[in-house]
mmCIF file of C-alpha atoms and ligand atoms in Angstrom:
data_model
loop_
_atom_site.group_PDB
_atom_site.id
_atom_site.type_symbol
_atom_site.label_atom_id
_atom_site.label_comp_id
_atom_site.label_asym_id
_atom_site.label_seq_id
_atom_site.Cartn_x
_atom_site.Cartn_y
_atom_site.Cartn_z
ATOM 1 C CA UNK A 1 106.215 67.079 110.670
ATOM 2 C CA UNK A 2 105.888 71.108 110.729
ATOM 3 C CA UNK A 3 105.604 72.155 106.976
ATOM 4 C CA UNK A 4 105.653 75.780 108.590
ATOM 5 C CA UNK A 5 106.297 77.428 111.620
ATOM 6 C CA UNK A 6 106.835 80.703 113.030
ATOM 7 C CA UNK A 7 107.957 81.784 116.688
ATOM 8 C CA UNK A 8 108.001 85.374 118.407
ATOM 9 C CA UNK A 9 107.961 87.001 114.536
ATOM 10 C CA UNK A 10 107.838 90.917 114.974
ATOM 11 C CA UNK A 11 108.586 93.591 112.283
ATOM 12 C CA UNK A 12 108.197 97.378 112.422
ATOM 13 C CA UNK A 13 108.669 100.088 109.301
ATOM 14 C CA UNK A 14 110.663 102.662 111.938
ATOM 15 C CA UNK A 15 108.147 103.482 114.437
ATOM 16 C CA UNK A 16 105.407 101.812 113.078
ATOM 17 C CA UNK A 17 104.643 98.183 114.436
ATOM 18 C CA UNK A 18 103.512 96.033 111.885
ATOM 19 C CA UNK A 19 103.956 92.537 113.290
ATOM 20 C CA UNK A 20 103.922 91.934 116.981
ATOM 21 C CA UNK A 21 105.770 88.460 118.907
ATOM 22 C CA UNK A 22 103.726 86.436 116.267
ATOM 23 C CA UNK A 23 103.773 82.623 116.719
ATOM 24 C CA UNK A 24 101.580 79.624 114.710
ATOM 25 C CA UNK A 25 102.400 76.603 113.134
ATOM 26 C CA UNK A 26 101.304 74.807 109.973
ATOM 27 C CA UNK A 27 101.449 71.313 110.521
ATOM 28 C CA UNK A 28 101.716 68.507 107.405
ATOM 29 C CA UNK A 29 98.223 68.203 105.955
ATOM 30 C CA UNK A 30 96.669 71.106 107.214
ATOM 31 C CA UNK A 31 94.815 74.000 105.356
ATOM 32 C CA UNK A 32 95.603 77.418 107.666
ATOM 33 C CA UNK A 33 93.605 80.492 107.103
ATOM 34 C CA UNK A 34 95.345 83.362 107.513
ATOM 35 C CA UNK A 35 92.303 85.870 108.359
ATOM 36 C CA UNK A 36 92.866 89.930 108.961
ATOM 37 C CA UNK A 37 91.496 93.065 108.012
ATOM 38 C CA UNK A 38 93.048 95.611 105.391
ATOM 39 C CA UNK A 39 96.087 96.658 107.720
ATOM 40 C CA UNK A 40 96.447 93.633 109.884
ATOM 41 C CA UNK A 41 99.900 92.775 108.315
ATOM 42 C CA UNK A 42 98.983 89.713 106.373
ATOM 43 C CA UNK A 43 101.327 91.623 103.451
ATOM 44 C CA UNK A 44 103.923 91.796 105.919
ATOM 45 C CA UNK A 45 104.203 88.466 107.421
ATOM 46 C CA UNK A 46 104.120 87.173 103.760
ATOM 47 C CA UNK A 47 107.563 89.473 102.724
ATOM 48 C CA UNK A 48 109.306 87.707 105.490
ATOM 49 C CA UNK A 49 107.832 84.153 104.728
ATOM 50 C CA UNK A 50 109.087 84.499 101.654
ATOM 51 C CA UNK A 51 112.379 86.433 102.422
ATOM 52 C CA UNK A 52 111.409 89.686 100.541
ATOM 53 C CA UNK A 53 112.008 91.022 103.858
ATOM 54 C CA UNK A 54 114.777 89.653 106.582
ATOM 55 C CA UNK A 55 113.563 88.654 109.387
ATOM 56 C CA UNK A 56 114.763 90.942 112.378
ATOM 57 C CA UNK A 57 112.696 89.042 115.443
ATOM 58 C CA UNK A 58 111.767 85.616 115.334
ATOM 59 C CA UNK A 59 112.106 82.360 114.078
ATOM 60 C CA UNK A 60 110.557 81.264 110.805
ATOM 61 C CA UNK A 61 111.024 77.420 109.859
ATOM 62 C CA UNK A 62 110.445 75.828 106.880
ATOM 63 C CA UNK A 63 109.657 71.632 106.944
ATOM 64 C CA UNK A 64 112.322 71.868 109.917
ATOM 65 C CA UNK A 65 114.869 74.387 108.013
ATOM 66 C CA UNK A 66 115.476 77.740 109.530
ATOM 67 C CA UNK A 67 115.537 80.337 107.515
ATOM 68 C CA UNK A 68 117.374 82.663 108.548
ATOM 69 C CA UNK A 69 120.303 79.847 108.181
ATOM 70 C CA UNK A 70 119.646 78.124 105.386
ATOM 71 C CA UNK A 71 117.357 80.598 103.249
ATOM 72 C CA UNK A 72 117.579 78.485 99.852
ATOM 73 C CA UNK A 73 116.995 75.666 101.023
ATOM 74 C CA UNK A 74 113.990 77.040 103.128
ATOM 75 C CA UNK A 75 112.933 78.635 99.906
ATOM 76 C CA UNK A 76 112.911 75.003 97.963
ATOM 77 C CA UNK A 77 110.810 73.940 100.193
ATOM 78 C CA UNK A 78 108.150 76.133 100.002
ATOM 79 C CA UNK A 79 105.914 77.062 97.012
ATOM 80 C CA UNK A 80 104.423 80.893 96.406
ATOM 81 C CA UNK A 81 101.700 82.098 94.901
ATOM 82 C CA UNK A 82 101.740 86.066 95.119
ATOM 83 C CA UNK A 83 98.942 88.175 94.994
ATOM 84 C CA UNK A 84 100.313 89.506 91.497
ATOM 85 C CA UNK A 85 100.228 87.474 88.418
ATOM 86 C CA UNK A 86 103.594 86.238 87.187
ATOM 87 C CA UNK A 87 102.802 84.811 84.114
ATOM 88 C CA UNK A 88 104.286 84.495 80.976
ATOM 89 C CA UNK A 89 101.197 85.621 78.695
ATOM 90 C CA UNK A 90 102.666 84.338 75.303
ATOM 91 C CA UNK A 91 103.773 80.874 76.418
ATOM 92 C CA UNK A 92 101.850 78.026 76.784
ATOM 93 C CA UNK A 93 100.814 77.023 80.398
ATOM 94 C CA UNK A 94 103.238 73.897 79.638
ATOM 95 C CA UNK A 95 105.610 75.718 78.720
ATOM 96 C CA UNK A 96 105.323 78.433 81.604
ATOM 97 C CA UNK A 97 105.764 75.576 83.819
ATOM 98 C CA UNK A 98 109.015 73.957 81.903
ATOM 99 C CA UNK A 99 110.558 77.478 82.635
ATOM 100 C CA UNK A 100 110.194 77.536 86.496
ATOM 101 C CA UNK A 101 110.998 73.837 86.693
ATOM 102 C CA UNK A 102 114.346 74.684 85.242
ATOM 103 C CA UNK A 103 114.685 77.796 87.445
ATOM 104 C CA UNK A 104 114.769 74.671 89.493
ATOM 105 C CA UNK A 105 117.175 72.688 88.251
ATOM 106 C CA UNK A 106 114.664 70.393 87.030
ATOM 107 C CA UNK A 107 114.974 69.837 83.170
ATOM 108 C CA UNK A 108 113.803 67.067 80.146
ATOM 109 C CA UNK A 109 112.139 64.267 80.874
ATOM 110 C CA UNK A 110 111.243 65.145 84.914
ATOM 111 C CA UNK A 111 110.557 68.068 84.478
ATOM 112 C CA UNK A 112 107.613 66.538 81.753
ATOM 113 C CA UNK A 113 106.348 64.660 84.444
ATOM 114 C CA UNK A 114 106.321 66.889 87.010
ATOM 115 C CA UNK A 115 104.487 69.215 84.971
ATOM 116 C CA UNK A 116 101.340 67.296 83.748
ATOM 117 C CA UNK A 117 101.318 66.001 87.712
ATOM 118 C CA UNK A 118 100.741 69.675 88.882
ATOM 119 C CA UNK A 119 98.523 70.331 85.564
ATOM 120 C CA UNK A 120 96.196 67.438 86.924
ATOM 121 C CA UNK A 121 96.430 67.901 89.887
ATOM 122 C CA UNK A 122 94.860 71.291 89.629
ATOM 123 C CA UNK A 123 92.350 70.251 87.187
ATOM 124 C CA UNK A 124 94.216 71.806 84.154
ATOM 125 C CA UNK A 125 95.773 69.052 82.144
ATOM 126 C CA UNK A 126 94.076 69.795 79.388
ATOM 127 C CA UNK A 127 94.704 73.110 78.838
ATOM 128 C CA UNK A 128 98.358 72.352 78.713
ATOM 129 C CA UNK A 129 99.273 73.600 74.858
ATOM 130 C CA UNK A 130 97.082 76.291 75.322
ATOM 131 C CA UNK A 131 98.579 80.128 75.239
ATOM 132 C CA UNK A 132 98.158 81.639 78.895
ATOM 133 C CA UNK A 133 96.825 84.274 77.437
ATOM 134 C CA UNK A 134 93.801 82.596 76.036
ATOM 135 C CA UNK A 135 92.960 81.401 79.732
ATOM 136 C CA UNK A 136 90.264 83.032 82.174
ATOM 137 C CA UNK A 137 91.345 84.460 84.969
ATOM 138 C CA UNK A 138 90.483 81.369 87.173
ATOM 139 C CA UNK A 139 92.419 79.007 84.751
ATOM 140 C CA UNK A 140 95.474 81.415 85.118
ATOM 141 C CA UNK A 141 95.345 81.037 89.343
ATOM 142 C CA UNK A 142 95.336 77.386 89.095
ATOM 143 C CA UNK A 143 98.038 77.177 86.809
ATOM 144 C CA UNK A 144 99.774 79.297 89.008
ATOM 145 C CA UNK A 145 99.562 76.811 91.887
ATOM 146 C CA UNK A 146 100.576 74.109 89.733
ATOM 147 C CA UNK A 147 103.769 75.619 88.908
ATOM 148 C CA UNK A 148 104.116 76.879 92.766
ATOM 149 C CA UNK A 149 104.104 72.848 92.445
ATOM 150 C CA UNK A 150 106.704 71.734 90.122
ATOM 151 C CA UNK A 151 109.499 71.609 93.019
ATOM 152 C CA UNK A 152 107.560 69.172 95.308
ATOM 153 C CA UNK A 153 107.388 71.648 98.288
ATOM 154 C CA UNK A 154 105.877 70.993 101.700
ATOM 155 C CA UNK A 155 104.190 73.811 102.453
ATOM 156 C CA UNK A 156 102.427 76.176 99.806
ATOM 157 C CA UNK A 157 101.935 80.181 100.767
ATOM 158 C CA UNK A 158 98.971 81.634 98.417
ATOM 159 C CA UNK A 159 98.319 85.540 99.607
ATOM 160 C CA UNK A 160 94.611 86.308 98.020
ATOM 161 C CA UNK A 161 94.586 83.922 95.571
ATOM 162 C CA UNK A 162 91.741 84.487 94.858
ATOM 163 C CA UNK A 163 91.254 88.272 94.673
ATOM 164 C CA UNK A 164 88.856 89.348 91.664
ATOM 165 C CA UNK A 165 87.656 85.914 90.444
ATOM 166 C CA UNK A 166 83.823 85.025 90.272
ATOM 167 C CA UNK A 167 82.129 82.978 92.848
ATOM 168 C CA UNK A 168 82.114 79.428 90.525
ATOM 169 C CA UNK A 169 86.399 79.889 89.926
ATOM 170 C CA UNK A 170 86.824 80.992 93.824
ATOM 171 C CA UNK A 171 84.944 77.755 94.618
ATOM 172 C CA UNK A 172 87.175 75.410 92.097
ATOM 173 C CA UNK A 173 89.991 76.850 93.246
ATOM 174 C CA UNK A 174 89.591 76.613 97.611
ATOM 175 C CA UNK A 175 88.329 73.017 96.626
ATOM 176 C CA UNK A 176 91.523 72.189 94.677
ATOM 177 C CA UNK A 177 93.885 73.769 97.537
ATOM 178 C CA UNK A 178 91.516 71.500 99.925
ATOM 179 C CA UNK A 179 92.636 68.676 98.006
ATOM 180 C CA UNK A 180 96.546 69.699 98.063
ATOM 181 C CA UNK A 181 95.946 69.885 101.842
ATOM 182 C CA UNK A 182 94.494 66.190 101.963
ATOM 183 C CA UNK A 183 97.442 64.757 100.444
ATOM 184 C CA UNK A 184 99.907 65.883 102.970
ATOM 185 C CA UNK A 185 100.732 69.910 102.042
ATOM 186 C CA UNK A 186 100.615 72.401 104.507
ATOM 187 C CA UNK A 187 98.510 75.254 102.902
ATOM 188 C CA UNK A 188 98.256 79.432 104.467
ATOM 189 C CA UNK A 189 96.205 80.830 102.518
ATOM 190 C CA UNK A 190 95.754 84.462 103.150
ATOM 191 C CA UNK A 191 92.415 85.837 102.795
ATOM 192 C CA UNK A 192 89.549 88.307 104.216
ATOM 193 C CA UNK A 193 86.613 86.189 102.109
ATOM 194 C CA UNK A 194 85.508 83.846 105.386
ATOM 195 C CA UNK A 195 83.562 82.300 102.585
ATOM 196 C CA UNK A 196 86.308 80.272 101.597
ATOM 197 C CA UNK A 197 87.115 78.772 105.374
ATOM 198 C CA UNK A 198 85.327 75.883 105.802
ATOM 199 C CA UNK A 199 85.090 74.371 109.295
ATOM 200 C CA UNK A 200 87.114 71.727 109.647
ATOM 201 C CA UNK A 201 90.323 74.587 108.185
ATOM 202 C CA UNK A 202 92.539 75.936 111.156
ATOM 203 C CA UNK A 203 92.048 80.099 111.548
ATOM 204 C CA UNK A 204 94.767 81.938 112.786
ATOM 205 C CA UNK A 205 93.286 85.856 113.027
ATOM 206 C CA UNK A 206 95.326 88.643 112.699
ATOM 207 C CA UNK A 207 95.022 92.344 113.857
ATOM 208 C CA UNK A 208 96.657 95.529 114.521
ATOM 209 C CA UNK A 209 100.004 93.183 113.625
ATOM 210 C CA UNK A 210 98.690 90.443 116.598
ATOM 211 C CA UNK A 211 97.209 87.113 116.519
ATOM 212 C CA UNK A 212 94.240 87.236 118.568
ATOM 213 C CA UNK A 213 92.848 84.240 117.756
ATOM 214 C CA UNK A 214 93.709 80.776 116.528
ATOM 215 C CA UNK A 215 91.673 77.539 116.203
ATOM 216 C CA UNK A 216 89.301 75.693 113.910
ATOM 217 C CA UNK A 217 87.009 77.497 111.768
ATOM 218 C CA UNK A 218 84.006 75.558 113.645
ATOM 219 C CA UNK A 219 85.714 76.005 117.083
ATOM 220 C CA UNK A 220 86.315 79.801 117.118
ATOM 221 C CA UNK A 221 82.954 80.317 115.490
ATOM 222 C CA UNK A 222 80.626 78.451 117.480
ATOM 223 C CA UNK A 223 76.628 78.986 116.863
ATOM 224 C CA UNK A 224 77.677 82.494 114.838
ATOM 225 C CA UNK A 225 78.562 82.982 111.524
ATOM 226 C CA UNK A 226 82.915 82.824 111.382
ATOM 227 C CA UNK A 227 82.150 86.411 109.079
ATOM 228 C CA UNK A 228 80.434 87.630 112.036
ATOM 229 C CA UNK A 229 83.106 86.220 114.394
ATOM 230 C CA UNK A 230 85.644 88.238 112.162
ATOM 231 C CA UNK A 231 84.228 91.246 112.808
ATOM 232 C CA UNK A 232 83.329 90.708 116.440
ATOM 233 C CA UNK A 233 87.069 90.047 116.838
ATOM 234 C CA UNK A 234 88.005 93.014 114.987
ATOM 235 C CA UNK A 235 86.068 95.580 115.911
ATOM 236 C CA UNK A 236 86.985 99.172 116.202
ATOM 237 C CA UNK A 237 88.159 98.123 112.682
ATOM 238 C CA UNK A 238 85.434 98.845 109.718
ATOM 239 C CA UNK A 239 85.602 95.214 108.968
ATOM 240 C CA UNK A 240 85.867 96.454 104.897
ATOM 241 C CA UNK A 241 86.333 93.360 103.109
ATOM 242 C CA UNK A 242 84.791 90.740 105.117
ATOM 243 C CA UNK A 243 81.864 88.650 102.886
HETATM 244 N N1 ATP B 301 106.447 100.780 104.072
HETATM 245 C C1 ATP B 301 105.694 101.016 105.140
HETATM 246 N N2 ATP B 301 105.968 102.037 105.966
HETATM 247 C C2 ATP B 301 105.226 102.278 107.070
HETATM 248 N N3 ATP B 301 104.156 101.542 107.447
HETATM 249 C C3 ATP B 301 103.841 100.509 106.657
HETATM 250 C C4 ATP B 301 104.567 100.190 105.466
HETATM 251 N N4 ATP B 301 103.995 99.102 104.888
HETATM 252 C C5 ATP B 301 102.961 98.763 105.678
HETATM 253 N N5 ATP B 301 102.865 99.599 106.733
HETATM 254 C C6 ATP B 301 101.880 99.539 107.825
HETATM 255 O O1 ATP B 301 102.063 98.295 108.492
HETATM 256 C C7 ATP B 301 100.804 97.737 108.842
HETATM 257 C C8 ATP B 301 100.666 96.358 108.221
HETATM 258 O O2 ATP B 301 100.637 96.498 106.807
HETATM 259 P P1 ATP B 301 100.425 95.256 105.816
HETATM 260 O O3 ATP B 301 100.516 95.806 104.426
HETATM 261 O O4 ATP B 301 101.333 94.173 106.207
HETATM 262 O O5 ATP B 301 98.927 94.838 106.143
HETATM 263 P P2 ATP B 301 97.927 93.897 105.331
HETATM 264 O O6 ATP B 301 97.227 93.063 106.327
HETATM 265 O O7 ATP B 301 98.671 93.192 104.267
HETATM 266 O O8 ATP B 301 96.935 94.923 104.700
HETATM 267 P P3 ATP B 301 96.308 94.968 103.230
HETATM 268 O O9 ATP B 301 95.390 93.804 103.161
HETATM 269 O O10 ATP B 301 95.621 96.287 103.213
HETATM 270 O O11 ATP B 301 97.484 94.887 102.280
HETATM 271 C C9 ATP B 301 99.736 98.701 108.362
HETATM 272 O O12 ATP B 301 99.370 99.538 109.459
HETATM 273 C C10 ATP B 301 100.451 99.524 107.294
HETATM 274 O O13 ATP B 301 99.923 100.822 107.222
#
């Protein structure tokens, strides 16, 4: 099954073009990179993913639900983790999770359960009673994805998730979004650190509001570097951002 898919997708802010007949899909079990310079309209393509924006061209389907049709149940299907902390500083990470499990309709006993599976499964099970504020800034991301978790969704969106973290939390946290991909999630993850592709990931590349490329990591590479690849594929750009 599809966990996400997108078909002829195009958006424009009056006369500017931001998005342009974009198509890809995110099969079940598959980590997708979304790669693209500052510009490229990674932003964009996450508002209407997540129905900040309304789609206008396009199809956008969620594990098989349309959403343009059905947008809430689209939405329950798919877990978000924004660029932005949303956090509740001055509850405890359990407790931060309780909350958006019952934004969910998910309450007492299940909703327990469902929140020490996320906590473990993001490595964070034991920092359940402590205050959020307390945690690094790595600990906070992957408690974020845990509650993006609590709902049981089949595809996960994370746009930079990893913007401002050191290189040891960056590494814990692609490895645990790996792992979410190996048992049966379909993962974009929005990025511009090719660092955190590995080559086995799918790429889809996206400039100037296109996708000009799509493949695996290894496969659109080849013998170069996929960093160099990026900015190969993107020149005329200043490539600002790629590591
Ligand atoms: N409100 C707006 N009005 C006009 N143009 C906009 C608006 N928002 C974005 N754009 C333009 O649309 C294009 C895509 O922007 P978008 O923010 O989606 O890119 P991005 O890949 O997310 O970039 P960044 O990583 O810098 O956030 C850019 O050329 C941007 O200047």
């Amino acid at each position: 099954m599809t966990g996400l898919s997108v078909s002829g997708l195009s958006y424009s802010y009056g006369a500017k073009v931001a998005l342009r007949d974009v198509s890809f899909s995110v099969p079940k079990g598959q980590f997708c990179a979304l790669l693209g310079p500052n510009g490229a309209g990674k932003s964009t393509l996450f508002n209407l993913l997540t129905g900040l924006f309304s789609t206008r061209r396009g199809q956008i389907t969620v594990a098989g639900i349309d959403f343009a049709r059905h947008p809430r149940q689209a939405l329950a299907r798919m877990g978000v983790v924004f660029q932005q902390p949303t956090l509740d500083l001055d509850l405890t990470v359990r407790r931060n999770l309780l909350y958006f499990a019952a934004l969910h309709g998910i309450a007492g006993a299940e909703a327990s359960r469902r929140a020490d599976t996320a906590l473990a499964q993001l490595g964070m099970a034991e920092r359940s009673g402590e205050l959020v504020r307390s945690l690094n800034g790595g600990h906070r991301r992957r408690m974020e994805i845990a509650r993006a978790l609590i709902h049981r969704p089949d595809c996960l969106l994370l746009d930079e998730p990893t913007v401002g973290l050191d290189a040891a939390s960056r590494h814990a946290i692609t490895d645990h979004v790996h792992a979410l991909a190996e048992q049966g999630l379909s993962i974009l993850w929005a990025t511009h650190l090719t660092d955190e592709v590995r080559d086995t990931d799918h790429v889809i590349l996206l400039h100037q509001g296109a996708l000009i490329a799509s493949g695996t990591a290894a496969g659109l590479r080849g013998p170069a570097s996929l960093r160099d690849t990026f900015l190969r594929l993107t020149s005329g750009q200043t490539g600002e951002g790629a590591e």
